[in-house]
XYZ file of C-alpha atoms in Angstrom:
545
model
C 26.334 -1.093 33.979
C 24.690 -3.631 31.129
C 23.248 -2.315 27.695
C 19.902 -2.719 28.977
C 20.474 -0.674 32.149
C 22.296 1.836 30.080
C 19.187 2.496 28.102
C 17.324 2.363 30.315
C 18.734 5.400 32.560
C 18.452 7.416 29.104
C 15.146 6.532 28.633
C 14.241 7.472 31.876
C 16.324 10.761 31.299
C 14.463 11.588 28.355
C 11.228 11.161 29.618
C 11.852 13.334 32.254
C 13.207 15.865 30.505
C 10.990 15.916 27.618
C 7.426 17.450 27.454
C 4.510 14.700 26.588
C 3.644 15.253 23.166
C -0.240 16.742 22.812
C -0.702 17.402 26.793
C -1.063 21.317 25.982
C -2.582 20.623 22.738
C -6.862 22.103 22.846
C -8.711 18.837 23.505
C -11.552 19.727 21.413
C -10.104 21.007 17.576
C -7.174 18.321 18.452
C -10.201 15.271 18.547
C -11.631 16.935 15.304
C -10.358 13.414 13.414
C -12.824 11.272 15.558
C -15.698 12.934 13.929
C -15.371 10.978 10.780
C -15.109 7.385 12.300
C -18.174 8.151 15.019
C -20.755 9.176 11.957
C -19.515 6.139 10.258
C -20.023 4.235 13.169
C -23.147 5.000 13.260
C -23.785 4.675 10.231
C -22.583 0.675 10.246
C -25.161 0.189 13.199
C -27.819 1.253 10.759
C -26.551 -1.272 8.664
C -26.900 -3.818 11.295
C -30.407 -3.115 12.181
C -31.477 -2.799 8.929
C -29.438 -5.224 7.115
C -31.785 -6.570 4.337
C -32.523 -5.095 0.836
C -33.090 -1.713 0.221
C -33.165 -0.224 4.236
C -35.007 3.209 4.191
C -32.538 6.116 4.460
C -29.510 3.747 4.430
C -27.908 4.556 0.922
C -28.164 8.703 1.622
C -27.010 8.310 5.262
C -23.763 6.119 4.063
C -23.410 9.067 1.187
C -23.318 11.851 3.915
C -21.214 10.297 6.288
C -18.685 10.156 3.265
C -19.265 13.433 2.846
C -18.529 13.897 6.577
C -15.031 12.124 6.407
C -14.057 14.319 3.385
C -14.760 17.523 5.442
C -13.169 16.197 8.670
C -9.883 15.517 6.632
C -10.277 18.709 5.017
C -10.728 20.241 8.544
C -7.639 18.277 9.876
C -4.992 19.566 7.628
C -6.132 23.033 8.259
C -5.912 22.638 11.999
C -2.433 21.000 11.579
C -1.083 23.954 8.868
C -2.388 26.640 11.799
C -1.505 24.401 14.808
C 0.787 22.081 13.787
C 1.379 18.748 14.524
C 0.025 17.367 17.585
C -1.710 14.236 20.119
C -4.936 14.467 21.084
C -5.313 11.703 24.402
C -9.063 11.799 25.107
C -8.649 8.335 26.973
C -5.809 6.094 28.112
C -5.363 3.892 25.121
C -7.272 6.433 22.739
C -4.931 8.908 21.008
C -5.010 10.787 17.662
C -1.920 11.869 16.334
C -2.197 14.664 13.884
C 1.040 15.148 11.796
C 1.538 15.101 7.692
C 1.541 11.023 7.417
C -1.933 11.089 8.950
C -3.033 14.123 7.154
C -2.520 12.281 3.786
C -3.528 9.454 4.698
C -6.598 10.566 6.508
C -7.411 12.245 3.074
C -6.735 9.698 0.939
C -9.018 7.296 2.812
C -11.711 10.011 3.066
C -12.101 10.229 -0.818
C -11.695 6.745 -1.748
C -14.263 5.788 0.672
C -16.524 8.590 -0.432
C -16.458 7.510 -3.797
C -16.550 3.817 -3.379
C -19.850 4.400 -0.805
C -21.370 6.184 -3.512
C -20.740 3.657 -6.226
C -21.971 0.456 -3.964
C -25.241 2.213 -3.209
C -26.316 1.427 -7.115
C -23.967 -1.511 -7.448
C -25.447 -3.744 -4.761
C -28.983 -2.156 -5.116
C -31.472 -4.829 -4.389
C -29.499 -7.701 -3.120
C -30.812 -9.312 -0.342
C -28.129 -8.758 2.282
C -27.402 -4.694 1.017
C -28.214 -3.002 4.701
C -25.089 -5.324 6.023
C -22.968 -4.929 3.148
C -23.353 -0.846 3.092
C -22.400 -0.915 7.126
C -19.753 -3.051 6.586
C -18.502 -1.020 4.162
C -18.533 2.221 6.701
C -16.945 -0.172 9.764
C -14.302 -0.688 7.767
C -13.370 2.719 6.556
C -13.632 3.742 10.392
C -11.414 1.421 11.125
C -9.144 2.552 8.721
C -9.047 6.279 9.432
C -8.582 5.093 13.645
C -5.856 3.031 12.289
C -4.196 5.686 10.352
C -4.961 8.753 13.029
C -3.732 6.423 15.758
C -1.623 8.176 18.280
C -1.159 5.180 20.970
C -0.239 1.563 20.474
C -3.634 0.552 21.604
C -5.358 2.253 19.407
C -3.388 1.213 16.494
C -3.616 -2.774 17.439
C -7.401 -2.205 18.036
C -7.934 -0.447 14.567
C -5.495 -3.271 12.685
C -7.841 -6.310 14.054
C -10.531 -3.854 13.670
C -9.676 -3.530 9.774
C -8.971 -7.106 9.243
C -12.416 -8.388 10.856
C -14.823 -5.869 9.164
C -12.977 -7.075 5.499
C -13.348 -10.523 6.030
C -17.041 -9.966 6.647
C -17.032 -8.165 2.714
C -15.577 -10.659 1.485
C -18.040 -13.322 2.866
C -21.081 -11.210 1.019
C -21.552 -14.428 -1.158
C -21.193 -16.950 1.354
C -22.510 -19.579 -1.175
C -19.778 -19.135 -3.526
C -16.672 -21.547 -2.927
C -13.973 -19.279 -4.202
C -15.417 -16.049 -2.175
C -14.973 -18.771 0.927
C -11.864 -19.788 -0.047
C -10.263 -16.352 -0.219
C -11.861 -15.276 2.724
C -10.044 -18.300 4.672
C -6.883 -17.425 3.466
C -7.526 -14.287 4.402
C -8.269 -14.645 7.687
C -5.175 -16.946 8.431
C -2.796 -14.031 6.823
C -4.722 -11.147 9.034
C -4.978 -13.540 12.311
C -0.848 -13.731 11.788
C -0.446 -10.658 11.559
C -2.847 -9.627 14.120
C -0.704 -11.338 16.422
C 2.286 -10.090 14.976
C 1.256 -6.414 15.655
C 0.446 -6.667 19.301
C 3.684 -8.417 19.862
C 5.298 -5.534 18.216
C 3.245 -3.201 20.123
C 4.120 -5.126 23.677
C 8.095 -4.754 22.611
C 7.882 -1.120 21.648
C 6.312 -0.572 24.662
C 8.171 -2.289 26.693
C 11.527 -1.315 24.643
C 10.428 2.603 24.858
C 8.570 2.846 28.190
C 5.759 4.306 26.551
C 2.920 3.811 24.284
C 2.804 6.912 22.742
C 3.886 7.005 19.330
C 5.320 10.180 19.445
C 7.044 9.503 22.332
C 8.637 6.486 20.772
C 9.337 8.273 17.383
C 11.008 11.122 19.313
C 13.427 8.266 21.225
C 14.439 6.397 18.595
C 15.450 9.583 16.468
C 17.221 10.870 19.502
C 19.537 7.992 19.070
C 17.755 6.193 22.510
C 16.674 3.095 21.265
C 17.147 -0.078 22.929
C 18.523 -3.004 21.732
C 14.413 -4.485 21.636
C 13.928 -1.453 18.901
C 15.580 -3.775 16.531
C 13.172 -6.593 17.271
C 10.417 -4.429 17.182
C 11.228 -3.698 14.048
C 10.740 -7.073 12.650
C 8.282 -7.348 14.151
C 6.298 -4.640 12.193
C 8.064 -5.618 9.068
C 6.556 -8.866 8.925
C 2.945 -7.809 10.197
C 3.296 -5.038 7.080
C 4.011 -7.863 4.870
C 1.291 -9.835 6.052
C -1.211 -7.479 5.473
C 0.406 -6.482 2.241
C -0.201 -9.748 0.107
C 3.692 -10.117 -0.510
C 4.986 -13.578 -1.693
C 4.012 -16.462 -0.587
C 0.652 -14.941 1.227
C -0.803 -13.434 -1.300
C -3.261 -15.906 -3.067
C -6.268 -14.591 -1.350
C -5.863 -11.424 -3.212
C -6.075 -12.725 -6.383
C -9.285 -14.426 -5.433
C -11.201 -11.808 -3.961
C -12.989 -11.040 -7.351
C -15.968 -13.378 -6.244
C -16.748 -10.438 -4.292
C -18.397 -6.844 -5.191
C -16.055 -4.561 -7.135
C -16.798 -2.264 -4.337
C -14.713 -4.365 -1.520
C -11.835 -4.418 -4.610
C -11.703 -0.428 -4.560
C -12.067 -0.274 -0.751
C -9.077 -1.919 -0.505
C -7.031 0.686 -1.586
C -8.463 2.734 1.107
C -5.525 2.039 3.686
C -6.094 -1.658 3.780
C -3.905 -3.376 1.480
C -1.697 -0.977 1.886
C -1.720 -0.651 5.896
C 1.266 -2.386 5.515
C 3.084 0.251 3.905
C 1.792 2.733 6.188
C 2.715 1.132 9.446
C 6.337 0.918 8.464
C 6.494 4.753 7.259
C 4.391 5.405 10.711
C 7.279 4.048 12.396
C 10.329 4.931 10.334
C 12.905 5.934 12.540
C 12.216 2.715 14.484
C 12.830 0.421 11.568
C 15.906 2.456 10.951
C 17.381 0.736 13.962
C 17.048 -2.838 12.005
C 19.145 -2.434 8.849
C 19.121 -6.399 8.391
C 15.225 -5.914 8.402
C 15.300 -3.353 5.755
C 17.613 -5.513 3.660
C 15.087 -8.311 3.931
C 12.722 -6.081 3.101
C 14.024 -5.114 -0.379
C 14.922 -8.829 -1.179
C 11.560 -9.500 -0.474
C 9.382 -6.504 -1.784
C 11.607 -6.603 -5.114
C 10.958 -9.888 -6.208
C 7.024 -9.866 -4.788
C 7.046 -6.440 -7.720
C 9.148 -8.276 -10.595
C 7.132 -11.967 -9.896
C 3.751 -10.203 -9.437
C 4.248 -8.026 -12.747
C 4.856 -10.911 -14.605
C 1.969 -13.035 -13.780
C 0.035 -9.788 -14.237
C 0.617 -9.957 -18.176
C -0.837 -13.961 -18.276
C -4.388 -12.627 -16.904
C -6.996 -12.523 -19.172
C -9.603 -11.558 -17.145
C -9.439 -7.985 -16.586
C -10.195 -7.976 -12.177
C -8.011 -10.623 -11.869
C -5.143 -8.411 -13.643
C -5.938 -5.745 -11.518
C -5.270 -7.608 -8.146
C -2.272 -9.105 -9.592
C -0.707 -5.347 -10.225
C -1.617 -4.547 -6.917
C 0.294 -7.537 -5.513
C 3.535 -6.323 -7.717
C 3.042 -2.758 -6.885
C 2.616 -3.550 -3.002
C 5.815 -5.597 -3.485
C 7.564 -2.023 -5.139
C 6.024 -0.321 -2.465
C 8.043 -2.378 0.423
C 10.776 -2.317 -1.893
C 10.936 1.273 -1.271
C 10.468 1.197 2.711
C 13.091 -1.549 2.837
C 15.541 1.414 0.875
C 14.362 3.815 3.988
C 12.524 5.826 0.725
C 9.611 6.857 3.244
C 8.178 9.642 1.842
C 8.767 8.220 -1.825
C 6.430 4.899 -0.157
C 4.077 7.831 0.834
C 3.603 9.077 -2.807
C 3.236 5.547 -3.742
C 0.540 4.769 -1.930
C -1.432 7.783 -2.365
C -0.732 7.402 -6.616
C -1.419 4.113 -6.924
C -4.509 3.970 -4.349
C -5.927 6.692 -6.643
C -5.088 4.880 -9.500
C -5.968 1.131 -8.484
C -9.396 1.912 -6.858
C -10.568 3.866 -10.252
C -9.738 0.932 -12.533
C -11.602 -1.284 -10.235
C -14.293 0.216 -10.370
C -13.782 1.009 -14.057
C -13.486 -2.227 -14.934
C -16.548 -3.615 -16.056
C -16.791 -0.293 -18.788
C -13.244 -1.348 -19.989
C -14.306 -4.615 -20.529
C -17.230 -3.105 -22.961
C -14.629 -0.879 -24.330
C -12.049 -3.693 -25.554
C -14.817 -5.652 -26.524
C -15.485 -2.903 -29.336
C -12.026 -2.199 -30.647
C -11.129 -3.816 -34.043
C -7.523 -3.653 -35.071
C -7.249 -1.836 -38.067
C -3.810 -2.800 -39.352
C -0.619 -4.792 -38.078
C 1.003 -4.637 -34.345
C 3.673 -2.270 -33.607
C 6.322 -4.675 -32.516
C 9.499 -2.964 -31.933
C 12.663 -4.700 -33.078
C 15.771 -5.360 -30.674
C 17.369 -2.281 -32.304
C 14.396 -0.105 -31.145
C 14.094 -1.260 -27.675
C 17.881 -0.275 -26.948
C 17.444 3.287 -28.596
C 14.097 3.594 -26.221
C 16.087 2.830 -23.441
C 19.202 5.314 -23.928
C 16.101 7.859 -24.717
C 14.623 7.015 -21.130
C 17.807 7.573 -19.396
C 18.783 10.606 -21.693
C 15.239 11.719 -20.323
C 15.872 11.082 -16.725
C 19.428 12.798 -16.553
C 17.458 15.656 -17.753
C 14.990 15.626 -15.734
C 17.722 15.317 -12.893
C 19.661 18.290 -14.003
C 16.234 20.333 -14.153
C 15.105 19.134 -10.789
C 18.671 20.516 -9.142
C 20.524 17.515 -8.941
C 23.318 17.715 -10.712
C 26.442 16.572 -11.138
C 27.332 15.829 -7.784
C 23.790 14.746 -6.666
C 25.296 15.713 -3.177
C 21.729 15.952 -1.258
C 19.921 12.887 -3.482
C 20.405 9.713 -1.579
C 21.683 6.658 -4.036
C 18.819 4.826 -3.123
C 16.555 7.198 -4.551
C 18.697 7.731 -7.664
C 18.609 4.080 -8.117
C 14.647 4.114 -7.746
C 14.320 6.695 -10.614
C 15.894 4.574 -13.117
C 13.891 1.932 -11.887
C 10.959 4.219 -13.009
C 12.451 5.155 -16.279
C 12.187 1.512 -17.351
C 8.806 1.995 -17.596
C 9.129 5.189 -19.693
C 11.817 3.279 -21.468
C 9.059 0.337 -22.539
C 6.214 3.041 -23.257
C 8.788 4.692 -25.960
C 9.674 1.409 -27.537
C 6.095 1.189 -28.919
C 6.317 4.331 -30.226
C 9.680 3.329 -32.218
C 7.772 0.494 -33.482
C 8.222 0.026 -36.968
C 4.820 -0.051 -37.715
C 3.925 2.538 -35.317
C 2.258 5.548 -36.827
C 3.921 8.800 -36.592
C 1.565 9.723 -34.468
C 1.850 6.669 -32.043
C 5.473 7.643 -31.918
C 4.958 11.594 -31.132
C 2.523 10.916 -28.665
C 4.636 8.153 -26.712
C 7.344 10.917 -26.213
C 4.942 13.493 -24.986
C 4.142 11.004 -22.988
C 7.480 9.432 -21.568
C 8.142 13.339 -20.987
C 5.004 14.478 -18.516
C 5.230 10.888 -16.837
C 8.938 11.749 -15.947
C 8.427 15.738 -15.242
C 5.380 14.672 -12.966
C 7.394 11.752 -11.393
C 9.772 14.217 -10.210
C 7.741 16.698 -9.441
C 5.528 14.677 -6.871
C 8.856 13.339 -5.464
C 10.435 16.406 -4.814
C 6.842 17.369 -3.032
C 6.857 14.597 -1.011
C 10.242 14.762 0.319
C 9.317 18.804 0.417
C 6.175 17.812 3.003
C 7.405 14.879 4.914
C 10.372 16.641 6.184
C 11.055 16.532 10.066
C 8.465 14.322 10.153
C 10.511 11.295 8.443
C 13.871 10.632 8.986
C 16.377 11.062 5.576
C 17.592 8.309 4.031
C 20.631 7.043 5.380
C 23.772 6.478 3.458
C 24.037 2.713 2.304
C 26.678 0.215 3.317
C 28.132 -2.349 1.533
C 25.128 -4.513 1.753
C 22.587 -2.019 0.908
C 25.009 -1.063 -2.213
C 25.029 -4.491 -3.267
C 21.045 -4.709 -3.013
C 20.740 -1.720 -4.905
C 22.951 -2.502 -7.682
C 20.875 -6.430 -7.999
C 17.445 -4.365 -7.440
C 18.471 -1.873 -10.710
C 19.901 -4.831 -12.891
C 17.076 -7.016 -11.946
C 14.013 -4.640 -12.784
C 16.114 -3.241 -16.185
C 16.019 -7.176 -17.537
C 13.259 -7.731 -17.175
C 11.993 -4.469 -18.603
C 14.396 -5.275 -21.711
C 12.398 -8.753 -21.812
C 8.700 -7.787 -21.603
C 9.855 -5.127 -24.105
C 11.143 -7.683 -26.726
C 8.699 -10.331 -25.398
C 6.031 -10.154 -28.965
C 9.537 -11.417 -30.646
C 10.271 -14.299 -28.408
C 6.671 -14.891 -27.253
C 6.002 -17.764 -30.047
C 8.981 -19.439 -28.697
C 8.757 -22.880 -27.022
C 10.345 -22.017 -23.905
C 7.751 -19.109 -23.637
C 4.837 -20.945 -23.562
C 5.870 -23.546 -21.059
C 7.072 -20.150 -18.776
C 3.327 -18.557 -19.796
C 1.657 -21.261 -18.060
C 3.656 -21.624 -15.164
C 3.638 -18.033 -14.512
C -0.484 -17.968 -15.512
C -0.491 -20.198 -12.363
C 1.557 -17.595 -10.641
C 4.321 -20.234 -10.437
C 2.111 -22.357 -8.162
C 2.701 -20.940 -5.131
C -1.015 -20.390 -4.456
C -1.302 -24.064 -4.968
C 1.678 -24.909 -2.061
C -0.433 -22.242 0.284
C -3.713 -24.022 -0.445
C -1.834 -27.352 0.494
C -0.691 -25.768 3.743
C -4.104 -24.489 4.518
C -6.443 -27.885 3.596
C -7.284 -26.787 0.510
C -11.130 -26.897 -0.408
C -12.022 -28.667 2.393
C -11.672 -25.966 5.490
C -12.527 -23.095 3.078
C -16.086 -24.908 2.762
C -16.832 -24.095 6.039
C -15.656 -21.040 6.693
């Protein structure tokens, strides 16, 4: 008997001996999670009939169905804390799977659309094309919450293409403006790839798994009964997450998007720049399978974070710093999917969605507000003698905050790869108390950096032990790593602590030569856009897209 026929008589074994997932499950509580994309829906076809400026009822009836999605993702976790998970299959090809990663997510989408709805009604009050922009706006947050409720592979291909059209059409609101064309034709090259990408992925799983159920799938692959297509499937979704996720080299069109409303700049932290994320945690015990994936994955994730933080710091203009942290922190967050930290990628997203979407749309007030500060004495530059006693504080901080948390000496249930993303963390607690040691830092500065460095660290910890708390039996645990993944993790620890150590020390190199050749180069984020606009045509085809 081959390999393939092997698996194939225990796939056929397990399907027949296991129960479909959601066929006893109430059809209509179970379909609850549709309610939210229909009204929104609807609410885009308002848009399209009435698509000019100020459309009669159009601002209140985007507000309430908003409103709507908040209540149905309210209404979803309750049904799944009394019910439990489940798969609701009103259709073949239409499937909602209920569990805790579509809970959150189905929450965190709700809110951030809610809010972002809210603040376009006044922000793109009078412009000539609002009606379309406000149901463009809705089309794309239904196609987000299908995409993240998504129980079958059909579903989940439809609301990925879904996703990527309905964005492109935000980001064409100024169709007269080159750069809003330009990053819209990137754009749509990345999402076409990966459009293709994802219904290749789907076609192996399928074929791999003998079903399209994601559940079903899930259930195999944990049970050990994956076949040997389980590993390409797993690339597969790797590189359609990475495509969607604006890692290195493909992610110049989100550093241009800022020709567009702020709005479309919050919405994508709504599940869209981060569907990549969320399709690799959706399908976590099949990209276990793939260790060589997840290895890539790291390599790849960890230099997108380190490359995209540093270009961050070049920015002047405050949007344009904004995108460039996302691109870093998107990078962290496949960092941690490639170290099979699923739930920890979970938190991320959720945290830094939160975060990101508020300083969007906060933006234009900071701007004001930085405008208005005058320095009133000298810059708290910490010496070289400072920055090492910040760091020993940070890690004298995080053993604490290890021993407090349980894991102590033996750290016997706390996977390495974890440990070694906490001290990742604790670089940044490390470079917040170094400004604080400053020796021109008030005492004041320096008390309240500690406080500080202290709640970031206790509520670090606190939200992780949550997370793995909720997520378990739904995610798989974190395997033990091999000699390959311990070599990754080691580079990944020494690579993020230097260059903590140098943006820490940079105001005492920064007037150096070499510094301001390496400030350009990495102001033009090392040129890379440039290469991808050379690939693409440049100008030329982004005039007429």
């Amino acid at each position: 008997m081959t390999n393939n026929e092997f698996y194939a008589a225990r796939l056929h074994d397990y399907h027949r001996q296991t129960k479909r997932v959601g066929k006893d499950t109430p059809v209509t509580p179970a379909l609850l999670p549709y309610l939210a994309p229909v009204v929104l829906l609807l609410c885009a076809a308002l848009g399209a009939w009435r698509s000019g400026r100020r459309p009669a009822g159009q601002a209140l009836a985007a507000e309430a169905a908003g409103m709507i999605g908040i209540a149905t993702a309210f209404g979803s976790v309750a049904l799944l804390i009394l019910s439990g998970p489940s798969t609701a299959n009103p259709l073949p090809g239409l499937s909602i799977r209920l569990d805790v990663i579509s809970a959150v997510m189905l929450c965190l989408v709700s809110f951030i659309g809610w809010v972002v709805l809210r603040y376009a009604a006044t922000y793109v009050d009078g412009e000539a094309r609002q009606g379309a922009f406000m149901g463009w706006m809705c089309a794309t947050l239904a196609a987000v919450m299908l995409l993240v409720t998504a129980g079958h592979l059909v579903q989940l291909v439809l609301a990925w293409i879904a996703t990527s059209l309905s964005l492109h059409q935000l980001l064409l609101f100024y169709p007269d403006r080159p750069q809003a064309r330009r990053a819209a034709h990137k754009k749509l090259v990345t999402s076409g790839l990966s459009n293709l990408v994802i219904i290749a992925a789907a076609l192996v799983l399928w074929r791999g798994f003998g079903s399209g159920d994601i559940a079903t799938i899930l259930d195999a692959a944990r049970s050990g009964i994956a076949p040997t297509a389980a590993a390409w499937a797993a690339g597969l979704i790797a590189l359609a997450a990475v495509l969607k996720s604006a890692q290195f080299p493909t992610h110049g069109w989100l550093t241009e998007v800022m020709e567009t409303p702020t709005p479309v700049s919050a919405l994508l932290h709504a599940g869209v720049i981060n569907a990549g994320g969320f399709l690799m945690i959706r399908f976590a015990d099949v990209m276990l399978t793939a260790p060589g994936v997840l290895a890539v994955l790291v390599m790849l994730g960890g230099f997108t974070a380190i490359f995209g933080g540093m270009v961050m710091l070049t920015q002047s203009a405050v949007k344009t710093s904004l995108a460039w942290s996302t691109v870093a922190q998107m990078g962290f967050m496949v960092l941690q999917c490639g170290l099979a930290l699923f739930p920890l990628a979970l938190l991320h997203i959720v945290a830094h969605s939160l975060y990101k979407a508020h300083a969007f749309l906060a933006s234009g007030g900071a701007v004001d507000a930085v405008a208005l500060i005058q320095r009133p004495g000298p810059i708290a530059v910490p010496s070289g003698a400072k920055v090492g006693q910040a760091f020993l504080a940070a890690m004298a901080i995080y053993v604490l905050m290890t021993l407090g948390f349980g894991f102590s000496t033996g750290l016997d249930h706390k996977s390495p790869q974890a440990i070694a993303l906490g001290a990742i963390l604790i670089f940044g607690v490390a470079y917040l108390i170094a400004q604080g040691l400053a020796g021109a830092a008030p005492r004041a500065l320096t008390l309240a950096t500690v406080i500080y460095a202290l709640a970031a660290s206790l509520g670090y910890f606190a939200l992780q032990a949550a997370a793995e708390a909720l997520t378990t039996g739904t995610l798989p645990v974190t395997p033990a790593p091999g000699p390959l993944e311990w070599t990754l993790i080691v580079l990944a620890v020494l690579s993020f602590g230097l260059v903590a150590v140098a943006q820490a020390l940079f105001p005492l190199w920064a007037h150096h030569p070499a510094a301001a050749g390496l400030r350009v180069h990495l102001t033009n984020g090392l040129y890379a856009n440039a290469v991808f606009d050379r690939l693409l045509g440049g100008w030329s085809k982004s005039r007429d897209v």
